[in-house]
Backbone as a ProteinNet text record, in pm:
[ID]
protein_1_A
[PRIMARY]
XXXXXXXXXXXXXXXXXXXXXXXXXXXXXXXXXXXXXXXXXXXXXXXXXXXXXXXXXXXXXXXXXXXXXXXXXXXXXX
[TERTIARY]
11155	11177.2	11043.2	11026	10892.7	10873	10976.3	10964.6	10879.9	10846.8	10779	10639.6	10571.7	10432	10416.4	10511.7	10498.5	10533.6	10629.6	10668	10552	10482.7	10363.2	10254.9	10225.3	10127.1	10164.8	10289.4	10328.6	10310.3	10299.1	10285.2	10144	10131.5	10009.4	9943	9814.1	9745.1	9702.6	9721.9	9681.4	9588.8	9515.1	9431.2	9503.2	9502.4	9557.2	9455.4	9477.6	9397.5	9504.8	9471.7	9553.4	9491.8	9546.4	9491.2	9341.6	9314.3	9172.7	9072.5	9114.8	9037.1	9087	9002.3	9042.8	9092.4	9209.9	9260.3	9331.8	9329.9	9397.1	9520.5	9634.2	9776.1	9853	9954.5	10049.3	10147.2	10179.5	10276.6	10408.8	10483.9	10613.4	10651.1	10736.7	10783.3	10693.2	10712.8	10644.5	10688.9	10813.2	10869.6	10796.3	10769.3	10702.8	10559.6	10489.9	10360.7	10372.3	10460.6	10470.9	10488	10575.8	10606.4	10481.9	10403.2	10290.2	10185.6	10190.1	10096.5	10143.7	10263.7	10315	10378.4	10416.9	10480	10634	10700.7	10850.4	10883.2	10950.6	10983	11060.8	11126.9	11206.4	11113.4	10989.6	10903.9	10781.3	10788.4	10675.4	10715.4	10615.3	10632.8	10528.9	10563.2	10483.5	10477.7	10340.2	10319.2	10253.6	10304.5	10245.7	10214.1	10091.7	10033.8	10069.4	10051.7	10072.9	10220.2	10310.7	10454.5	10511.1	10590.4	10657.3	10761.5	10762.9	10863.3	10978.2	11103	11212	11223.3	11229.7	11241.1	11347.1	11466.2	11580.1	11544.6	11432.4	11401.2	11281.3	11218.8	11086.8	11114.3	11224	11249.6	11262.9	11292	11317.8	11196.4	11102.2	10982.9	10877.5	10842.6	10749.4	10610.5	10515.1	10379.4	10317.4	10217.7	10155	10007.7	9934.1	9788	9736.5	9647.1	9582.4	9661.8	9779.7	9853.5	9763.4	9779	9712	9828.2	9813.5	9921	9862.2	9938.6	9907.6	10034.8	10006	10103.6	10082.8	10182.8	10166.7	10279.9	10236.9	10319.1	10351.2	10481.1	10519	10528.1	10475.9	10480.7	10534.9	10616.7	10681.3	10579.3	10610.2	10523.5	10553.7	10498.1	10524.8	10416.8
13417.2	13330.8	13282.4	13148.2	13090.7	13106.7	13088.1	13108	13003.6	13029.7	12928.2	12897	12995.7	12979.5	12865.7	12869.7	12774.6	12632.7	12627.8	12489.6	12439.1	12521.3	12478.4	12438.9	12503	12465.4	12329.7	12302.7	12169.8	12055.7	12077.8	11977.1	11919.1	11789.7	11716.5	11712.8	11712.3	11693.2	11547.7	11483.5	11346.7	11341.9	11228.1	11202.6	11114.6	11149.1	11069.8	11059.5	10986.1	10982.1	11032.5	11137.6	11207.1	11207.4	11136.2	11122.8	11091.5	10996.3	10939.6	11025.2	11143.9	11217.4	11229	11213.4	11226.5	11369.8	11377.2	11517.9	11518.8	11623.3	11647.4	11720.6	11668.4	11731.5	11730.9	11815.5	11815.8	11699.1	11649.3	11546.2	11597.3	11520.8	11551.1	11448.1	11487.9	11396.6	11419	11321.7	11338.5	11465.3	11498.4	11622.9	11739	11741.6	11857.8	11866.4	11755.5	11760.4	11819.8	11764.7	11811.2	11952.8	12011.2	12156	12243.7	12176.4	12247.4	12253.5	12162.9	12172.5	12255.3	12320.7	12416.2	12342.8	12223.2	12138.6	12125.6	12110.4	12093.1	11941.2	11914.8	11772.6	11706.9	11780.3	11724.2	11688.1	11733.9	11706.4	11626.4	11541.3	11455.5	11311.3	11230.7	11083	11059.8	10980.4	10959.4	10810.2	10771.1	10631.6	10640.8	10565.8	10563.8	10414.6	10398.7	10261.1	10157.7	10201.1	10115.1	10084.3	10165.7	10145.4	10278.4	10265.4	10391.6	10427.1	10551.4	10613.3	10675.9	10624.5	10686	10842.6	10915.6	11061.2	11107.5	11026.5	11055.5	11045.2	10975.6	10947.6	11024	11103.9	11186.9	11264.5	11311.8	11397.4	11307.4	11189.2	11092.2	11005.8	10992.4	10914.1	10990.2	10957.7	11024.9	10981.2	11076.1	11045.7	10981.5	10898.3	10828.2	10831.8	10833	10832.8	10721.3	10755.3	10656.5	10626	10692.7	10665.6	10695.7	10617	10645.6	10689.2	10815.5	10871	10909.1	10890.8	10928.1	11015.7	11136.2	11232	11278.9	11252.8	11295.3	11402	11514	11619.5	11642	11630.6	11645.7	11793.2	11818.3	11945.3	11939.9	12040.1	12045.1	12091.1	12061.2	12108.7	12024.1	12061.8	11992	11989.5
2043	2160.8	2205.6	2217.3	2262.6	2412.7	2491.1	2635.1	2701.5	2827.3	2917.7	2868.9	2819.8	2774.5	2677.4	2574	2473.5	2522.9	2615.6	2671.8	2753.4	2818.7	2900.5	2805.9	2701	2609.8	2535	2524.7	2469.3	2567.8	2701.4	2791.2	2781.8	2778.8	2770.8	2908.5	2913.4	3044.8	3051.1	3176.6	3193.6	3308.7	3322.1	3436.3	3536.4	3659.1	3772.9	3883.7	3980.3	4112.7	4210.7	4268.4	4366.2	4498.9	4596.5	4728.5	4719.3	4635	4626.3	4538.4	4481.9	4395.1	4249.5	4153.4	4008.9	3991.3	3914.3	3890.5	3755.2	3690.9	3565.7	3594.2	3543.1	3576.2	3456.3	3449.5	3334	3344.6	3225.9	3226.7	3285.7	3343.6	3401	3509.8	3586.8	3698	3823.6	3919.6	4043.4	4113.9	4103.4	4163.9	4094.5	3976.7	3911.4	3972.3	3986.5	4050.2	4188.1	4261.9	4406.7	4415.7	4328.7	4318.3	4278.3	4180.2	4135.1	4248.8	4344.1	4453.7	4570.6	4549	4647.6	4763.3	4738.3	4844.3	4828.8	4938.9	4935.8	4911	4801.7	4770.7	4882.4	4966.2	5077.6	5196.7	5189.3	5310.8	5266	5164.9	5127.3	5119.8	5129.2	5099.5	4995.1	4895.3	4778.8	4755.5	4742.6	4699.7	4554.7	4459	4327.9	4291.7	4261.5	4228.4	4335.1	4464.3	4581.4	4607.5	4547.8	4571.7	4623	4728.8	4782.6	4676	4647.8	4551	4638.7	4631.5	4709.9	4673.5	4776.4	4762.1	4662.2	4661.1	4575.3	4428.2	4392.7	4255.6	4206.8	4287.8	4250.1	4124.1	4095.8	3979	3850.3	3875.3	3769.9	3724.7	3811.9	3788.3	3716.7	3589.8	3518.6	3553.3	3551.6	3577.1	3441.4	3474.6	3352.5	3373.7	3259.9	3259.1	3348.2	3438	3535.5	3657.3	3675.6	3805.3	3923.1	4026.6	4161.2	4251.8	4297.7	4384.3	4518.3	4625.9	4759.2	4798.7	4832	4874	5020.6	5101.5	5241.6	5263.2	5315.2	5347.3	5503.7	5526.6	5669.9	5719.7	5831.6	5889	6030.4	6064.5	6202.9	6307.8	6422	6535.1	6662	6764.1	6890.2	6978.8
[MASK]
++++++++++++++++++++++++++++++++++++++++++++++++++++++++++++++++++++++++++++++

């Protein structure tokens, strides 16, 4: 059984700009990236290449080499 380690090794690493900073991330969806950052997909707003990505589509939108992403995380408080 190959397990999770093999599937992680098969994932390519791509370069993106995340909140203004160059970053190397694994290929996958925007939702995968959000999860890898330890954020709740229900509490973020994402802009990809200057276009807002609807929250309902974050799991469907694949990251691509050179994407420019802005991720804003909402926190509660008063």
